[in-house]
Amino acid sequence: MSETITAMASPNIALVKYWGKRGDGSLNLPNNSSVSFTLSENILNTKTSVAVAPDLKEDAIYINGELQPKDQKNEKTTFISKIIEEMRKNAGFSDNLLVVSNNSFPTGSGLASSASGASALVFALNEFLGLKLDSKELSIIARRISGSACRSMAGGFVYWKKGELDDGSDSYAEQIAPQSHWDVVDMIGIVNESRKKVSSSQGHSATTKTSVLYKSRPEYAEKNADLVVDAVRNRNFAALAEVVMRDSNNMHATMLDTWPPIRYLNDMSWDIIEAVHDLNGKNGESIAAYTFDAGPNAHVITTAQHANEVREMLSEVMGEGSRILEAPVGSGPKLLSEKDSLITGEFLKNI
Ligand code: DP6
């Protein structure tokens, strides 16, 4: 076993959304299948290093330089600790671990830091502990940390099968087309970098429990997932675009119909929605598609051919000083070399 292992993973953007969990919610099993593409690790990434920490009394997890508290209130970190514990046990390993993880983008900004964080961690641990789990098993572990994270365990275009079983063993993500298949780009308009008010975990549960509209969503989204798989396979952007926009709108409608209502979009998000429809109208067919996760930031999907027009449209709507990231399709998680380790002498001196 080598001394430190470092992995890098990136977020994914859902073209058909996961919103609402089946069962008691604890395994992050979705009510519908979803489809995404993994974003380029050159634009957005999480790097995670793992090392043995024999001097520590318990595992220590640092995210963006901060030691994560082990209190029950912090559900996500409690869960990360449980997964580490489980993977360590499976490997028959007993030492405490030091895990250091840094995001290249703001945590909790609606840019899916939990997806890239969980997939980088699971990928690094598998290697560090010598578990040799296959991509299906890794996807299932990542899913249990954060549902959408299972889609970041693969690169390119990815389908997360809803599955039927209560134990979740048939609910995992698989690549449907590689990174090189299609030159689509996610043009991300950063509308707001602050933490979201209602976490996605709270939102999933509130919407399924209280929204009347939500009752029709699982069947609709399942069909959308099939349509998007076909559109991706055939590189049919106009077909893809309509389903992507409608699916995002449908999910946000169920959020608004939640009681008390949840609103993730703001006025700027809406200005972007309208501008995309105007641009598509002018072109006579869709060259851009917006989609929004649990936050106001706009993901405008287009192809490399139309990237300039879409970038211009976005900067015009968002005004001066606007931040726009441009993420092509990414390759999925990978190991980095020892020289990229976040556990440096300098880091150890300061903890
Ligand atoms: C709106 O994966 O963050 O981004 O499983 O509770 O961690 P948990 O939820 P999470 O939900 C993501 C919701 C979404 C849509 C999507 O990415 O499919």
mmCIF file of C-alpha atoms and ligand atoms in Angstrom:
data_model
loop_
_atom_site.group_PDB
_atom_site.id
_atom_site.type_symbol
_atom_site.label_atom_id
_atom_site.label_comp_id
_atom_site.label_asym_id
_atom_site.label_seq_id
_atom_site.Cartn_x
_atom_site.Cartn_y
_atom_site.Cartn_z
ATOM 1 C CA MET A 1 0.000 0.000 0.000
ATOM 2 C CA SER A 2 1.493 3.343 -0.987
ATOM 3 C CA GLU A 3 1.625 6.228 1.473
ATOM 4 C CA THR A 4 -0.745 8.709 -0.116
ATOM 5 C CA ILE A 5 -3.229 8.293 -2.914
ATOM 6 C CA THR A 6 -4.772 11.254 -4.680
ATOM 7 C CA ALA A 7 -7.787 11.116 -6.984
ATOM 8 C CA MET A 8 -9.605 13.740 -8.985
ATOM 9 C CA ALA A 9 -13.255 13.737 -10.033
ATOM 10 C CA SER A 10 -15.664 16.291 -11.413
ATOM 11 C CA PRO A 11 -19.351 17.166 -11.058
ATOM 12 C CA ASN A 12 -21.951 16.141 -13.608
ATOM 13 C CA ILE A 13 -24.888 18.032 -15.037
ATOM 14 C CA ALA A 14 -28.185 16.179 -15.116
ATOM 15 C CA LEU A 15 -30.027 16.386 -18.427
ATOM 16 C CA VAL A 16 -32.925 14.515 -16.814
ATOM 17 C CA LYS A 17 -33.136 15.138 -13.087
ATOM 18 C CA TYR A 18 -33.122 12.979 -9.979
ATOM 19 C CA TRP A 19 -35.608 14.503 -7.545
ATOM 20 C CA GLY A 20 -37.389 12.355 -4.971
ATOM 21 C CA LYS A 21 -36.278 9.125 -3.308
ATOM 22 C CA ARG A 22 -38.037 5.793 -2.973
ATOM 23 C CA GLY A 23 -38.074 3.733 0.233
ATOM 24 C CA ASP A 24 -37.062 5.487 3.442
ATOM 25 C CA GLY A 25 -34.579 7.664 1.549
ATOM 26 C CA SER A 26 -31.528 6.367 3.387
ATOM 27 C CA LEU A 27 -29.986 4.635 0.344
ATOM 28 C CA ASN A 28 -30.617 7.549 -2.062
ATOM 29 C CA LEU A 29 -32.671 5.338 -4.362
ATOM 30 C CA PRO A 30 -34.396 7.459 -7.005
ATOM 31 C CA ASN A 31 -38.019 7.408 -8.133
ATOM 32 C CA ASN A 32 -36.818 7.719 -11.733
ATOM 33 C CA SER A 33 -33.760 7.072 -13.878
ATOM 34 C CA SER A 34 -31.662 10.100 -14.793
ATOM 35 C CA VAL A 35 -29.093 11.049 -17.435
ATOM 36 C CA SER A 36 -26.097 13.370 -17.203
ATOM 37 C CA PHE A 37 -22.760 14.211 -18.650
ATOM 38 C CA THR A 38 -19.679 14.497 -16.534
ATOM 39 C CA LEU A 39 -18.082 17.942 -16.674
ATOM 40 C CA SER A 40 -14.502 18.527 -17.678
ATOM 41 C CA GLU A 41 -12.107 18.137 -14.771
ATOM 42 C CA ASN A 42 -10.072 20.969 -16.307
ATOM 43 C CA ILE A 43 -12.821 23.405 -15.379
ATOM 44 C CA LEU A 44 -14.377 22.004 -12.181
ATOM 45 C CA ASN A 45 -12.880 19.340 -9.976
ATOM 46 C CA THR A 46 -12.415 17.906 -6.531
ATOM 47 C CA LYS A 47 -9.048 16.513 -5.552
ATOM 48 C CA THR A 48 -8.936 14.108 -2.637
ATOM 49 C CA SER A 49 -5.862 12.658 -0.941
ATOM 50 C CA VAL A 50 -5.906 9.773 1.519
ATOM 51 C CA ALA A 51 -3.122 8.765 3.923
ATOM 52 C CA VAL A 52 -2.718 6.711 7.081
ATOM 53 C CA ALA A 53 -2.852 8.782 10.249
ATOM 54 C CA PRO A 54 -1.553 6.551 13.080
ATOM 55 C CA ASP A 55 -1.118 9.585 15.374
ATOM 56 C CA LEU A 56 -4.786 10.546 15.177
ATOM 57 C CA LYS A 57 -7.387 9.138 17.616
ATOM 58 C CA GLU A 58 -9.985 8.998 14.833
ATOM 59 C CA ASP A 59 -10.289 9.644 11.107
ATOM 60 C CA ALA A 60 -9.886 13.282 10.159
ATOM 61 C CA ILE A 61 -11.640 14.738 7.117
ATOM 62 C CA TYR A 62 -10.633 18.151 5.820
ATOM 63 C CA ILE A 63 -12.766 19.795 3.150
ATOM 64 C CA ASN A 64 -11.360 22.999 1.648
ATOM 65 C CA GLY A 65 -8.927 23.299 4.554
ATOM 66 C CA GLU A 66 -11.529 22.878 7.316
ATOM 67 C CA LEU A 67 -11.666 19.922 9.669
ATOM 68 C CA GLN A 68 -15.192 18.506 9.430
ATOM 69 C CA PRO A 69 -16.975 18.202 12.785
ATOM 70 C CA LYS A 70 -18.237 14.715 13.694
ATOM 71 C CA ASP A 71 -21.563 15.911 15.107
ATOM 72 C CA GLN A 72 -24.833 14.237 14.197
ATOM 73 C CA LYS A 73 -26.136 17.517 12.809
ATOM 74 C CA ASN A 74 -23.818 17.314 9.835
ATOM 75 C CA GLU A 75 -25.587 14.443 8.053
ATOM 76 C CA LYS A 76 -23.342 14.381 5.010
ATOM 77 C CA THR A 77 -20.045 14.155 6.919
ATOM 78 C CA THR A 78 -21.497 11.531 9.267
ATOM 79 C CA PHE A 79 -22.332 9.540 6.198
ATOM 80 C CA ILE A 80 -18.898 10.025 4.654
ATOM 81 C CA SER A 81 -17.382 8.703 7.913
ATOM 82 C CA LYS A 82 -19.639 5.642 7.768
ATOM 83 C CA ILE A 83 -18.579 4.851 4.206
ATOM 84 C CA ILE A 84 -14.903 5.227 5.104
ATOM 85 C CA GLU A 85 -15.467 2.892 8.054
ATOM 86 C CA GLU A 86 -17.202 0.328 5.862
ATOM 87 C CA MET A 87 -14.599 0.380 3.069
ATOM 88 C CA ARG A 88 -11.796 0.151 5.643
ATOM 89 C CA LYS A 89 -13.439 -2.853 7.297
ATOM 90 C CA ASN A 90 -13.888 -4.574 3.918
ATOM 91 C CA ALA A 91 -10.170 -4.134 3.307
ATOM 92 C CA GLY A 92 -9.309 -5.506 6.756
ATOM 93 C CA PHE A 93 -7.502 -2.274 7.528
ATOM 94 C CA SER A 94 -7.403 -0.798 11.020
ATOM 95 C CA ASP A 95 -5.418 2.468 11.015
ATOM 96 C CA ASN A 96 -7.119 5.822 11.159
ATOM 97 C CA LEU A 97 -7.165 7.800 7.937
ATOM 98 C CA LEU A 98 -6.476 11.377 7.027
ATOM 99 C CA VAL A 99 -8.660 12.541 4.138
ATOM 100 C CA VAL A 100 -8.025 15.929 2.555
ATOM 101 C CA SER A 101 -10.342 17.184 -0.127
ATOM 102 C CA ASN A 102 -10.349 20.473 -2.051
ATOM 103 C CA ASN A 103 -12.927 21.758 -4.505
ATOM 104 C CA SER A 104 -11.949 24.062 -7.323
ATOM 105 C CA PHE A 105 -15.366 25.725 -6.988
ATOM 106 C CA PRO A 106 -17.616 26.990 -4.142
ATOM 107 C CA THR A 107 -19.182 24.279 -1.928
ATOM 108 C CA GLY A 108 -22.983 24.444 -1.662
ATOM 109 C CA SER A 109 -23.362 26.836 -4.586
ATOM 110 C CA GLY A 110 -25.588 24.465 -6.536
ATOM 111 C CA LEU A 111 -22.548 23.314 -8.511
ATOM 112 C CA ALA A 112 -22.812 19.756 -7.179
ATOM 113 C CA SER A 113 -19.698 19.714 -5.021
ATOM 114 C CA SER A 114 -21.110 16.670 -3.218
ATOM 115 C CA ALA A 115 -21.076 14.664 -6.468
ATOM 116 C CA SER A 116 -17.444 15.335 -7.325
ATOM 117 C CA GLY A 117 -16.410 15.120 -3.652
ATOM 118 C CA ALA A 118 -18.035 11.746 -3.094
ATOM 119 C CA SER A 119 -16.736 10.254 -6.322
ATOM 120 C CA ALA A 120 -13.163 11.473 -5.746
ATOM 121 C CA LEU A 121 -13.272 10.038 -2.211
ATOM 122 C CA VAL A 122 -14.653 6.626 -3.204
ATOM 123 C CA PHE A 123 -12.209 6.385 -6.111
ATOM 124 C CA ALA A 124 -9.227 7.304 -3.881
ATOM 125 C CA LEU A 125 -10.246 4.924 -1.067
ATOM 126 C CA ASN A 126 -10.728 1.995 -3.435
ATOM 127 C CA GLU A 127 -7.161 2.442 -4.638
ATOM 128 C CA PHE A 128 -5.659 3.274 -1.259
ATOM 129 C CA LEU A 129 -7.218 0.253 0.444
ATOM 130 C CA GLY A 130 -6.539 -2.046 -2.537
ATOM 131 C CA LEU A 131 -10.206 -3.066 -2.700
ATOM 132 C CA LYS A 132 -10.317 -3.508 -6.503
ATOM 133 C CA LEU A 133 -14.075 -2.828 -6.670
ATOM 134 C CA ASP A 134 -15.555 -2.597 -10.172
ATOM 135 C CA SER A 135 -17.272 0.496 -11.577
ATOM 136 C CA LYS A 136 -20.741 -0.771 -10.637
ATOM 137 C CA GLU A 137 -19.766 -1.317 -6.996
ATOM 138 C CA LEU A 138 -18.023 2.071 -6.830
ATOM 139 C CA SER A 139 -21.077 3.782 -8.287
ATOM 140 C CA ILE A 140 -23.302 2.179 -5.627
ATOM 141 C CA ILE A 141 -21.040 3.379 -2.786
ATOM 142 C CA ALA A 142 -20.907 6.916 -4.225
ATOM 143 C CA ARG A 143 -24.715 6.890 -4.566
ATOM 144 C CA ARG A 144 -25.082 6.171 -0.869
ATOM 145 C CA ILE A 145 -23.084 9.317 -0.014
ATOM 146 C CA SER A 146 -25.027 11.490 -2.442
ATOM 147 C CA GLY A 147 -27.395 10.164 -5.107
ATOM 148 C CA SER A 148 -26.157 12.254 -8.018
ATOM 149 C CA ALA A 149 -22.540 11.315 -7.155
ATOM 150 C CA CYS A 150 -23.020 7.856 -8.674
ATOM 151 C CA ARG A 151 -23.186 9.527 -12.086
ATOM 152 C CA SER A 152 -19.768 11.161 -11.518
ATOM 153 C CA MET A 153 -18.108 7.735 -11.179
ATOM 154 C CA ALA A 154 -18.051 7.519 -14.988
ATOM 155 C CA GLY A 155 -16.921 9.962 -17.659
ATOM 156 C CA GLY A 156 -18.735 10.966 -20.822
ATOM 157 C CA PHE A 157 -22.529 10.567 -20.982
ATOM 158 C CA VAL A 158 -24.056 8.613 -18.131
ATOM 159 C CA TYR A 159 -27.361 6.861 -17.347
ATOM 160 C CA TRP A 160 -28.356 6.142 -13.745
ATOM 161 C CA LYS A 161 -30.798 3.285 -13.749
ATOM 162 C CA LYS A 162 -33.533 3.703 -11.152
ATOM 163 C CA GLY A 163 -33.528 0.010 -10.269
ATOM 164 C CA GLU A 164 -36.314 -1.885 -8.525
ATOM 165 C CA LEU A 165 -34.699 -3.659 -5.585
ATOM 166 C CA ASP A 166 -35.034 -2.401 -2.010
ATOM 167 C CA ASP A 167 -31.335 -2.934 -1.275
ATOM 168 C CA GLY A 168 -30.320 -0.727 -4.225
ATOM 169 C CA SER A 169 -28.049 -3.333 -5.795
ATOM 170 C CA ASP A 170 -29.579 -2.612 -9.224
ATOM 171 C CA SER A 171 -29.472 1.193 -8.941
ATOM 172 C CA TYR A 172 -26.185 2.471 -10.323
ATOM 173 C CA ALA A 173 -24.790 4.588 -13.143
ATOM 174 C CA GLU A 174 -23.195 3.472 -16.410
ATOM 175 C CA GLN A 175 -21.581 5.256 -19.318
ATOM 176 C CA ILE A 176 -23.779 5.338 -22.430
ATOM 177 C CA ALA A 177 -21.283 7.224 -24.629
ATOM 178 C CA PRO A 178 -17.663 8.263 -24.072
ATOM 179 C CA GLN A 179 -16.276 11.786 -23.688
ATOM 180 C CA SER A 180 -15.311 11.933 -27.379
ATOM 181 C CA HIS A 181 -18.838 11.036 -28.578
ATOM 182 C CA TRP A 182 -20.242 14.596 -28.797
ATOM 183 C CA ASP A 183 -18.753 18.060 -28.332
ATOM 184 C CA VAL A 184 -21.469 19.510 -26.093
ATOM 185 C CA VAL A 185 -20.571 22.208 -23.581
ATOM 186 C CA ASP A 186 -22.139 23.257 -20.291
ATOM 187 C CA MET A 187 -21.995 27.047 -20.151
ATOM 188 C CA ILE A 188 -22.534 27.821 -16.477
ATOM 189 C CA GLY A 189 -23.774 31.270 -15.539
ATOM 190 C CA ILE A 190 -22.826 31.787 -11.887
ATOM 191 C CA VAL A 191 -25.822 33.693 -10.631
ATOM 192 C CA ASN A 192 -25.171 33.231 -6.924
ATOM 193 C CA GLU A 193 -22.254 31.642 -5.087
ATOM 194 C CA SER A 194 -23.781 31.472 -1.615
ATOM 195 C CA ARG A 195 -25.007 28.291 0.077
ATOM 196 C CA LYS A 196 -28.535 27.197 -0.808
ATOM 197 C CA LYS A 197 -31.282 27.689 1.799
ATOM 198 C CA VAL A 198 -32.904 24.284 1.401
ATOM 199 C CA SER A 199 -30.394 21.470 0.876
ATOM 200 C CA SER A 200 -31.212 19.014 -1.890
ATOM 201 C CA SER A 201 -31.582 16.215 0.687
ATOM 202 C CA GLN A 202 -34.296 18.184 2.513
ATOM 203 C CA GLY A 203 -35.895 19.129 -0.791
ATOM 204 C CA HIS A 204 -36.126 15.553 -2.113
ATOM 205 C CA SER A 205 -38.064 14.526 0.952
ATOM 206 C CA ALA A 206 -40.305 17.594 1.248
ATOM 207 C CA THR A 207 -41.382 17.435 -2.416
ATOM 208 C CA THR A 208 -42.196 13.723 -2.414
ATOM 209 C CA LYS A 209 -44.194 14.100 0.803
ATOM 210 C CA THR A 210 -46.193 17.229 0.010
ATOM 211 C CA SER A 211 -46.366 18.047 -3.714
ATOM 212 C CA VAL A 212 -49.514 17.063 -5.592
ATOM 213 C CA LEU A 213 -47.808 17.704 -8.943
ATOM 214 C CA TYR A 214 -44.934 15.375 -8.012
ATOM 215 C CA LYS A 215 -47.221 12.335 -8.371
ATOM 216 C CA SER A 216 -46.940 12.587 -12.150
ATOM 217 C CA ARG A 217 -43.186 13.228 -12.216
ATOM 218 C CA PRO A 218 -41.600 9.744 -11.916
ATOM 219 C CA GLU A 219 -43.353 8.372 -14.999
ATOM 220 C CA TYR A 220 -42.725 11.560 -17.000
ATOM 221 C CA ALA A 221 -39.039 11.713 -16.021
ATOM 222 C CA GLU A 222 -38.554 8.015 -16.825
ATOM 223 C CA LYS A 223 -39.782 8.665 -20.376
ATOM 224 C CA ASN A 224 -37.565 11.751 -20.608
ATOM 225 C CA ALA A 225 -34.565 9.648 -19.629
ATOM 226 C CA ASP A 226 -35.262 7.248 -22.536
ATOM 227 C CA LEU A 227 -35.692 10.162 -24.975
ATOM 228 C CA VAL A 228 -32.437 11.756 -23.825
ATOM 229 C CA VAL A 229 -30.503 8.494 -24.194
ATOM 230 C CA ASP A 230 -31.735 8.297 -27.819
ATOM 231 C CA ALA A 231 -30.950 11.968 -28.501
ATOM 232 C CA VAL A 232 -27.422 11.540 -27.101
ATOM 233 C CA ARG A 233 -26.804 8.349 -29.092
ATOM 234 C CA ASN A 234 -27.970 10.071 -32.316
ATOM 235 C CA ARG A 235 -26.318 13.407 -31.461
ATOM 236 C CA ASN A 236 -29.683 15.071 -32.075
ATOM 237 C CA PHE A 237 -29.357 18.403 -30.280
ATOM 238 C CA ALA A 238 -32.808 19.812 -31.107
ATOM 239 C CA ALA A 239 -34.471 16.679 -29.692
ATOM 240 C CA LEU A 240 -32.223 16.734 -26.624
ATOM 241 C CA ALA A 241 -32.838 20.424 -25.949
ATOM 242 C CA GLU A 242 -36.600 20.289 -25.628
ATOM 243 C CA VAL A 243 -36.565 17.349 -23.221
ATOM 244 C CA VAL A 244 -33.779 18.885 -21.108
ATOM 245 C CA MET A 245 -35.597 22.215 -20.684
ATOM 246 C CA ARG A 246 -38.980 20.628 -20.046
ATOM 247 C CA ASP A 247 -37.534 18.211 -17.501
ATOM 248 C CA SER A 248 -35.844 21.031 -15.566
ATOM 249 C CA ASN A 249 -39.042 23.102 -15.653
ATOM 250 C CA ASN A 250 -41.084 20.111 -14.506
ATOM 251 C CA MET A 251 -38.785 19.457 -11.531
ATOM 252 C CA HIS A 252 -38.815 23.126 -10.490
ATOM 253 C CA ALA A 253 -42.621 23.151 -10.774
ATOM 254 C CA THR A 254 -42.805 20.307 -8.240
ATOM 255 C CA MET A 255 -40.432 22.258 -5.982
ATOM 256 C CA LEU A 256 -42.741 25.283 -6.104
ATOM 257 C CA ASP A 257 -45.683 22.975 -5.407
ATOM 258 C CA THR A 258 -43.939 21.648 -2.284
ATOM 259 C CA TRP A 259 -45.481 22.797 1.006
ATOM 260 C CA PRO A 260 -43.993 25.119 2.241
ATOM 261 C CA PRO A 261 -42.831 25.985 -1.281
ATOM 262 C CA ILE A 262 -39.201 25.742 -2.349
ATOM 263 C CA ARG A 263 -37.880 28.248 -4.847
ATOM 264 C CA TYR A 264 -34.362 27.765 -6.184
ATOM 265 C CA LEU A 265 -34.627 29.998 -9.276
ATOM 266 C CA ASN A 266 -34.342 33.775 -9.032
ATOM 267 C CA ASP A 267 -35.123 36.631 -11.437
ATOM 268 C CA MET A 268 -31.763 36.257 -13.176
ATOM 269 C CA SER A 269 -32.425 32.542 -13.724
ATOM 270 C CA TRP A 270 -35.711 33.494 -15.361
ATOM 271 C CA ASP A 271 -34.082 36.157 -17.544
ATOM 272 C CA ILE A 272 -31.736 33.434 -18.803
ATOM 273 C CA ILE A 273 -34.641 31.030 -19.467
ATOM 274 C CA GLU A 274 -36.345 33.683 -21.588
ATOM 275 C CA ALA A 275 -33.148 34.609 -23.423
ATOM 276 C CA VAL A 276 -32.535 30.941 -24.353
ATOM 277 C CA HIS A 277 -36.057 30.666 -25.799
ATOM 278 C CA ASP A 278 -35.492 33.922 -27.747
ATOM 279 C CA LEU A 279 -32.162 32.675 -29.111
ATOM 280 C CA ASN A 280 -33.671 29.339 -30.153
ATOM 281 C CA GLY A 281 -36.663 31.132 -31.713
ATOM 282 C CA LYS A 282 -34.351 33.361 -33.777
ATOM 283 C CA ASN A 283 -32.415 30.326 -34.977
ATOM 284 C CA GLY A 284 -35.491 28.441 -36.074
ATOM 285 C CA GLU A 285 -34.338 25.398 -34.080
ATOM 286 C CA SER A 286 -32.878 24.809 -30.639
ATOM 287 C CA ILE A 287 -29.166 25.488 -30.334
ATOM 288 C CA ALA A 288 -29.189 25.929 -26.544
ATOM 289 C CA ALA A 289 -30.944 24.278 -23.583
ATOM 290 C CA TYR A 290 -31.073 25.545 -20.009
ATOM 291 C CA THR A 291 -31.235 23.329 -16.972
ATOM 292 C CA PHE A 292 -31.115 24.213 -13.255
ATOM 293 C CA ASP A 293 -30.287 22.090 -10.222
ATOM 294 C CA ALA A 294 -31.106 22.979 -6.603
ATOM 295 C CA GLY A 295 -29.888 26.542 -7.035
ATOM 296 C CA PRO A 296 -30.218 29.614 -9.284
ATOM 297 C CA ASN A 297 -27.088 29.012 -11.388
ATOM 298 C CA ALA A 298 -27.890 28.468 -15.057
ATOM 299 C CA HIS A 299 -26.441 25.555 -16.972
ATOM 300 C CA VAL A 300 -26.882 26.331 -20.637
ATOM 301 C CA ILE A 301 -26.030 23.336 -22.777
ATOM 302 C CA THR A 302 -24.954 23.855 -26.354
ATOM 303 C CA THR A 303 -22.579 22.385 -28.930
ATOM 304 C CA ALA A 304 -19.051 23.696 -29.642
ATOM 305 C CA GLN A 305 -20.401 25.054 -32.939
ATOM 306 C CA HIS A 306 -22.732 27.499 -31.157
ATOM 307 C CA ALA A 307 -20.648 28.229 -28.069
ATOM 308 C CA ASN A 308 -19.840 31.823 -29.116
ATOM 309 C CA GLU A 309 -23.478 32.818 -29.650
ATOM 310 C CA VAL A 310 -24.519 31.267 -26.348
ATOM 311 C CA ARG A 311 -21.650 32.896 -24.416
ATOM 312 C CA GLU A 312 -22.579 36.300 -25.902
ATOM 313 C CA MET A 313 -26.235 35.821 -25.009
ATOM 314 C CA LEU A 314 -25.358 34.853 -21.429
ATOM 315 C CA SER A 315 -22.978 37.750 -20.834
ATOM 316 C CA GLU A 316 -25.493 40.179 -22.243
ATOM 317 C CA VAL A 317 -28.248 38.952 -19.903
ATOM 318 C CA MET A 318 -25.996 38.682 -16.859
ATOM 319 C CA GLY A 319 -24.294 42.023 -17.396
ATOM 320 C CA GLU A 320 -20.897 43.342 -16.499
ATOM 321 C CA GLY A 321 -18.600 41.296 -14.306
ATOM 322 C CA SER A 322 -20.646 38.145 -14.891
ATOM 323 C CA ARG A 323 -18.926 34.833 -14.253
ATOM 324 C CA ILE A 324 -19.401 32.208 -16.895
ATOM 325 C CA LEU A 325 -17.670 28.833 -16.772
ATOM 326 C CA GLU A 326 -17.450 26.727 -19.880
ATOM 327 C CA ALA A 327 -17.270 23.007 -19.228
ATOM 328 C CA PRO A 328 -17.013 20.475 -22.055
ATOM 329 C CA VAL A 329 -17.572 16.771 -21.389
ATOM 330 C CA GLY A 330 -15.114 15.246 -18.889
ATOM 331 C CA SER A 331 -13.294 11.948 -18.675
ATOM 332 C CA GLY A 332 -14.428 10.788 -15.227
ATOM 333 C CA PRO A 333 -12.408 10.117 -12.058
ATOM 334 C CA LYS A 334 -8.718 9.408 -12.253
ATOM 335 C CA LEU A 335 -5.686 8.959 -10.052
ATOM 336 C CA LEU A 336 -3.114 11.712 -9.800
ATOM 337 C CA SER A 337 0.562 11.318 -9.119
ATOM 338 C CA GLU A 338 2.292 11.651 -5.752
ATOM 339 C CA LYS A 339 3.404 15.190 -6.608
ATOM 340 C CA ASP A 340 -0.265 16.294 -6.722
ATOM 341 C CA SER A 341 -0.936 15.086 -3.176
ATOM 342 C CA LEU A 342 -2.751 17.577 -0.919
ATOM 343 C CA ILE A 343 -1.082 16.005 2.125
ATOM 344 C CA THR A 344 2.142 17.969 1.993
ATOM 345 C CA GLY A 345 4.632 18.704 4.772
ATOM 346 C CA GLU A 346 3.216 22.226 4.846
ATOM 347 C CA PHE A 347 -0.340 20.916 5.313
ATOM 348 C CA LEU A 348 0.688 18.567 8.142
ATOM 349 C CA LYS A 349 2.512 21.428 9.930
ATOM 350 C CA ASN A 350 -0.667 23.507 10.011
ATOM 351 C CA ILE A 351 -3.171 20.983 11.341
HETATM 352 C C1 DP6 B 1 -31.415 18.813 -8.415
HETATM 353 O O1 DP6 B 1 -27.636 14.087 -5.246
HETATM 354 O O2 DP6 B 1 -27.579 16.344 -4.129
HETATM 355 O O3 DP6 B 1 -29.114 18.242 -8.633
HETATM 356 O O4 DP6 B 1 -28.904 12.154 -2.786
HETATM 357 O O5 DP6 B 1 -29.724 13.772 -1.074
HETATM 358 O O6 DP6 B 1 -27.334 13.857 -1.814
HETATM 359 P P1 DP6 B 1 -28.772 13.532 -2.203
HETATM 360 O O7 DP6 B 1 -29.185 14.587 -3.327
HETATM 361 P P2 DP6 B 1 -28.378 15.150 -4.550
HETATM 362 O O8 DP6 B 1 -29.573 15.662 -5.487
HETATM 363 C C2 DP6 B 1 -29.333 16.246 -6.728
HETATM 364 C C3 DP6 B 1 -30.555 16.849 -7.254
HETATM 365 C C4 DP6 B 1 -30.407 17.679 -8.502
HETATM 366 C C5 DP6 B 1 -30.759 16.868 -9.752
HETATM 367 C C6 DP6 B 1 -29.720 15.898 -10.261
HETATM 368 O O9 DP6 B 1 -28.500 16.138 -10.152
HETATM 369 O O10 DP6 B 1 -30.143 14.871 -10.824
#
